[in-house]
Short mmCIF file of C-alpha atoms in Angstrom, two decimals:
data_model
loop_
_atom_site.label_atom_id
_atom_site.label_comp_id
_atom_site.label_asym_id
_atom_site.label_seq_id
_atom_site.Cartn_x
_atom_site.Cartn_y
_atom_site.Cartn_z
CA UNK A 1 103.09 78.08 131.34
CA UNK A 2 103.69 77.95 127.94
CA UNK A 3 101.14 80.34 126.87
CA UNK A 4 102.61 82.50 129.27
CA UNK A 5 105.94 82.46 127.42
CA UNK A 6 105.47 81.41 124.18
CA UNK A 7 106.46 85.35 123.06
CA UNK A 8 110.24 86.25 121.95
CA UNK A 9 110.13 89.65 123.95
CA UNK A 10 108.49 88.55 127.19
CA UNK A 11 111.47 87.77 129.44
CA UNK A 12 109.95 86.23 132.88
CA UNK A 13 112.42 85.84 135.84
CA UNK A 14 112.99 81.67 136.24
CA UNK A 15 112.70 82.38 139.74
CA UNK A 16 108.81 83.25 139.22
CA UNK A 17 108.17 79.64 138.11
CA UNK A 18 107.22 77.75 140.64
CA UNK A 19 104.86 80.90 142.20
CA UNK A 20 103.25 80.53 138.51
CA UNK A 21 102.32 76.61 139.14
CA UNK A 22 100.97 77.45 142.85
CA UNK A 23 99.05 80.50 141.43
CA UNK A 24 97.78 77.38 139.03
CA UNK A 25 97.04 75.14 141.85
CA UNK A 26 95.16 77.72 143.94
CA UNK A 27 92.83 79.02 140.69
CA UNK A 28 91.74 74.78 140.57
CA UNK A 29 91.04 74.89 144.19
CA UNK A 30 89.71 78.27 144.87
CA UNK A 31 87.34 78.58 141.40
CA UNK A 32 87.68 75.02 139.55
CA UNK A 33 86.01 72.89 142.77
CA UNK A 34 83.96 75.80 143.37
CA UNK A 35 81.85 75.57 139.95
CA UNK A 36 83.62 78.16 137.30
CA UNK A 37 85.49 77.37 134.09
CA UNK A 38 88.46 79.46 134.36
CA UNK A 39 89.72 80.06 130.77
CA UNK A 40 93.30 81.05 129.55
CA UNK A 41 94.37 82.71 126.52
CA UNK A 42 98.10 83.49 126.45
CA UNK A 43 98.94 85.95 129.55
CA UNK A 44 95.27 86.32 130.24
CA UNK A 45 93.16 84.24 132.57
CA UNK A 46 89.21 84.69 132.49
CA UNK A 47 88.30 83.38 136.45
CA UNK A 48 84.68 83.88 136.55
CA UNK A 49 81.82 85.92 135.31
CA UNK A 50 78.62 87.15 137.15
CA UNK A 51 76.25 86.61 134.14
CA UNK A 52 76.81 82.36 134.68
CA UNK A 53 75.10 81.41 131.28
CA UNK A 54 73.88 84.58 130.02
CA UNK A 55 70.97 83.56 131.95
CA UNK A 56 70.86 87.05 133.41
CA UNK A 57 71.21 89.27 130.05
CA UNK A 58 69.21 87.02 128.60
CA UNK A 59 66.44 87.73 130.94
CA UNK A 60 67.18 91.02 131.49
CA UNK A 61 66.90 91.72 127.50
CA UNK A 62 63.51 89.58 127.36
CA UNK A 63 62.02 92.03 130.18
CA UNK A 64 63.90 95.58 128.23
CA UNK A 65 61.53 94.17 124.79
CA UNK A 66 58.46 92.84 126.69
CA UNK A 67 59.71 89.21 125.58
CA UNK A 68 57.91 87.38 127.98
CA UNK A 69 57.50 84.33 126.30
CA UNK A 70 61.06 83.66 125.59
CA UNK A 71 62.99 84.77 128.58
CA UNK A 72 66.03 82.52 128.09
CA UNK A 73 66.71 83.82 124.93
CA UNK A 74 71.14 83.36 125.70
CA UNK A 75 72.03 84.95 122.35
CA UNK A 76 69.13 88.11 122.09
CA UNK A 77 71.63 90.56 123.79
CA UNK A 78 74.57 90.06 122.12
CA UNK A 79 73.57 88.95 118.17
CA UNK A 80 70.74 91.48 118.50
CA UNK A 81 70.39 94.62 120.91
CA UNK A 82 74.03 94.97 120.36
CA UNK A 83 74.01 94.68 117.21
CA UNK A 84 70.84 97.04 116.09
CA UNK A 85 72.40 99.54 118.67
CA UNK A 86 69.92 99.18 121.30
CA UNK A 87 70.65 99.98 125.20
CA UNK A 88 73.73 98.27 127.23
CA UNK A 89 71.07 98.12 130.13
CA UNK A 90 70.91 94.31 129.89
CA UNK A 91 74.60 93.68 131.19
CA UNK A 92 74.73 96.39 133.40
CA UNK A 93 76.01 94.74 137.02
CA UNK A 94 77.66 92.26 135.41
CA UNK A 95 81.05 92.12 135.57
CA UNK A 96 84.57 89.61 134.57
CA UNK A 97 87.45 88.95 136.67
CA UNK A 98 90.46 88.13 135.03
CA UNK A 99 93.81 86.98 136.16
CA UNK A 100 97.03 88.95 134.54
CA UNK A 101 100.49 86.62 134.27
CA UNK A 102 103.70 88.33 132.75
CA UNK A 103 102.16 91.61 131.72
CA UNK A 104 103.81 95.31 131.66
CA UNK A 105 103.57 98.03 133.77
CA UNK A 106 102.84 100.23 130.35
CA UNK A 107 99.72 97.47 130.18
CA UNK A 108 98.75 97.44 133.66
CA UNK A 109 98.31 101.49 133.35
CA UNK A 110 96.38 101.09 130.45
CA UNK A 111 93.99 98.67 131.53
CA UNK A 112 93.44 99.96 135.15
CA UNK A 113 91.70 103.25 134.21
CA UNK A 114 88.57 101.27 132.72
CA UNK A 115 88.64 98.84 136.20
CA UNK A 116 85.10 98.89 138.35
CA UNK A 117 86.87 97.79 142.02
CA UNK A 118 89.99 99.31 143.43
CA UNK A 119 92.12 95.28 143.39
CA UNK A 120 94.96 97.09 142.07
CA UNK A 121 98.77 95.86 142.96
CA UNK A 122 99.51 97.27 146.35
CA UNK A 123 98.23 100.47 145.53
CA UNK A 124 100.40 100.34 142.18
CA UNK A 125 103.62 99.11 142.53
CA UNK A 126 105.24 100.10 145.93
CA UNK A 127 105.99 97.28 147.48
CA UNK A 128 106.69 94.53 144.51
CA UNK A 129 109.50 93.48 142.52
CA UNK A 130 109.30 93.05 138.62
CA UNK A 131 108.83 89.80 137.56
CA UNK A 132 111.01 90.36 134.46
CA UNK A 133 110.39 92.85 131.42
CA UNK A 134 108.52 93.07 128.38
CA UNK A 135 109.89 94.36 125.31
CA UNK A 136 108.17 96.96 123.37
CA UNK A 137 106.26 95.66 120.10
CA UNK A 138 107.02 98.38 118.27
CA UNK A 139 111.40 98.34 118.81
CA UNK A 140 113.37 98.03 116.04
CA UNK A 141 116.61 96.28 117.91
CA UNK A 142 114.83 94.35 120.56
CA UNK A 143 117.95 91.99 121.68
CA UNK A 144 119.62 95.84 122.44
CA UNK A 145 116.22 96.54 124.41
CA UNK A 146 117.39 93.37 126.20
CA UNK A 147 120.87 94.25 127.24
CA UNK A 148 119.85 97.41 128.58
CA UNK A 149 116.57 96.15 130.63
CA UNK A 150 118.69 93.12 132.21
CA UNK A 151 121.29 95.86 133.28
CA UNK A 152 118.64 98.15 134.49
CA UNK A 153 117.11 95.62 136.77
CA UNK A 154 120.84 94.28 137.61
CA UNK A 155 121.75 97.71 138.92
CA UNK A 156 118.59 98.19 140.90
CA UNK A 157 118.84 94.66 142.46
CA UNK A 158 122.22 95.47 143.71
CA UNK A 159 121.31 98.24 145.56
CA UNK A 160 118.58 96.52 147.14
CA UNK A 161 121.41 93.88 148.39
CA UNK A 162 123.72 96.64 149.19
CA UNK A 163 121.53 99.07 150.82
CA UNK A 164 118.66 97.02 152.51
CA UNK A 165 117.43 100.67 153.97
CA UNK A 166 116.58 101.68 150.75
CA UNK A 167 112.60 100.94 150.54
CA UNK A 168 110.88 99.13 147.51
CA UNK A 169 108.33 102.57 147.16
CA UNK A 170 111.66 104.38 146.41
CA UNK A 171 113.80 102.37 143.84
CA UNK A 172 110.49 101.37 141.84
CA UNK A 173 111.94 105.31 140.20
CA UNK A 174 114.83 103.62 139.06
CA UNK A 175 112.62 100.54 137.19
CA UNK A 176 112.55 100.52 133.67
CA UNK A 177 108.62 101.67 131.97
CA UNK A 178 108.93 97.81 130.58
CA UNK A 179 109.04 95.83 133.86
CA UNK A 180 106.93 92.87 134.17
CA UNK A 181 104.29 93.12 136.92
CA UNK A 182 103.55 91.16 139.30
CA UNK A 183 100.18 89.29 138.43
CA UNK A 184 97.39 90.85 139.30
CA UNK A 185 93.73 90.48 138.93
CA UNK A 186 91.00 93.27 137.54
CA UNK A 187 87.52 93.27 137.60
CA UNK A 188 85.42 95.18 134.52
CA UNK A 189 81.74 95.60 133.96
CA UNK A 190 80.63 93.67 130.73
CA UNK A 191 79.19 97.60 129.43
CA UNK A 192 83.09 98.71 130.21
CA UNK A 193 84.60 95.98 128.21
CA UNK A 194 81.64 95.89 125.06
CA UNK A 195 81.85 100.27 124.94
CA UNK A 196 85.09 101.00 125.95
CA UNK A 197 87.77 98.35 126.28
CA UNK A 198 87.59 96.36 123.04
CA UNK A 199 86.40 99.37 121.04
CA UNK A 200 89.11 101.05 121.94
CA UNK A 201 91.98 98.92 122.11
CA UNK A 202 91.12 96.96 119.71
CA UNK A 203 89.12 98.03 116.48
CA UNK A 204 90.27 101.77 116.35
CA UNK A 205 93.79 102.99 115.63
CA UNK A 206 96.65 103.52 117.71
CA UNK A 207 96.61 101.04 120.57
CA UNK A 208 100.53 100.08 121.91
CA UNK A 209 101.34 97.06 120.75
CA UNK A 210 101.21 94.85 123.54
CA UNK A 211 97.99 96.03 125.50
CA UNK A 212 95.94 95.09 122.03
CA UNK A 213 97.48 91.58 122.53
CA UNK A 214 96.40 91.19 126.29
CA UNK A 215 92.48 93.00 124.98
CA UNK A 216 92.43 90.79 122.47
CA UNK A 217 93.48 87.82 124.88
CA UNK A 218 90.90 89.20 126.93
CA UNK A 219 88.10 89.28 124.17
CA UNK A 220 89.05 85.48 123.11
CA UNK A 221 88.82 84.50 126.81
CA UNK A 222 85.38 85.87 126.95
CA UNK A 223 84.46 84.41 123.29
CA UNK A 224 85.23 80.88 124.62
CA UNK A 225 84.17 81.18 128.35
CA UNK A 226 80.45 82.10 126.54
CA UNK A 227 80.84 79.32 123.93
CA UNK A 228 81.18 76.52 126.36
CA UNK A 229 78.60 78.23 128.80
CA UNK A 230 75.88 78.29 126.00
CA UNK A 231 77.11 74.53 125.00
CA UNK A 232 76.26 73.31 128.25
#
């Protein structure tokens, strides 16, 4: 929980908190007893990843080279094919689930355009309420950014209570960009997230503030969930 909102401009809805510790209890009973070491960086949550190990890749890269004496080779792919430039072929298949907590719309729209599997929120947003806002990174005032999202949301929540007719697909219009999704999980192919993702949104220019926080969340997820696979 506190990773969740350990930031100044992410404002989650008290409400939300005890669906946050269920969410919590269901991840230890659905993936914990089941055998995978979910791992959490801030408002990121690695569940599970196909390539268990690296024992795939690792095999995959020995049979790519014509390695067949060393064929559990864990750390070929990454510290050397990728490195020298060599083919993504290895990790293709292989793919990452992870579990988003207290994350923008603006980020969710970002990072849904590089997805593999169509486990998007209700088709987008249609039938969800915010779970609070995020402020921008890059504002100047954000306590005014505040004061005008917490009115924004006010307004639209008393028209829900005033006008129950009106349907959720219709007053998402009036939602500020900045509204706090619901969680929601993605899935990416390894090739997606090496190529595209963390290239992108992280080591060139111009990526909005807060989706290079939830990449790089993302990439440190990744970087321990494969440290304590190849410890053990």
């Amino acid at each position: 929980m506190d990773q969740i909102r350990w930031n100044s401009r992410v404002h989650l809805d008290p409400e939300r908190i005890s669906d946050i510790y269920k969410i919590e209890y269901f991840i230890n009973e659905n993936y914990v007893d089941e055998g995978f070491t979910p791992i959490q960086h801030g408002r990121v949550i690695a569940l599970r990843a196909t390539d268990k190990g690296r024992k795939s890749s690792a095999f995959a890269s020995a049979l790519y080279l014509g390695k067949y004496d060393d064929m559990g080779n864990t750390d070929r792919f990454l510290n050397g094919m990728v490195k020298a430039g060599h083919s993504y072929e290895p990790i293709r298949g292989e793919t990452v689930t992870f579990l988003f907590i207290g994350v923008s719309k603006t980020v969710y729209d970002h990072l849904i355009t590089y997805t593999i599997r169509n486990r998007r929120i209700a088709g987008g947003f249609r039938a969800n309420k915010p779970w609070g806002f995020v402020i921008p990174y890059e504002a100047k005032n954000p306590d005014w950014y505040v004061r005008m999202m917490e009115q924004q949301l006010s307004r639209c929540e008393e028209v829900l209570t005033n006008h129950p007719e009106e349907p959720l697909q219709a007053m998402r219009s009036l939602y500020p960009v900045g509204v706090m999704m619901p969680p929601f999980m993605l899935d990416f192919s390894e090739e997606a997230l090496v190529k595209n993702v963390f290239k992108q949104r992280l080591w060139e220019r111009g990526a909005q503030g807060e989706t290079r926080e939830i990449v790089n969340s993302m990439f440190e997820a990744i970087r321990t969930l494969d440290a304590e696979k190849w410890d053990t």
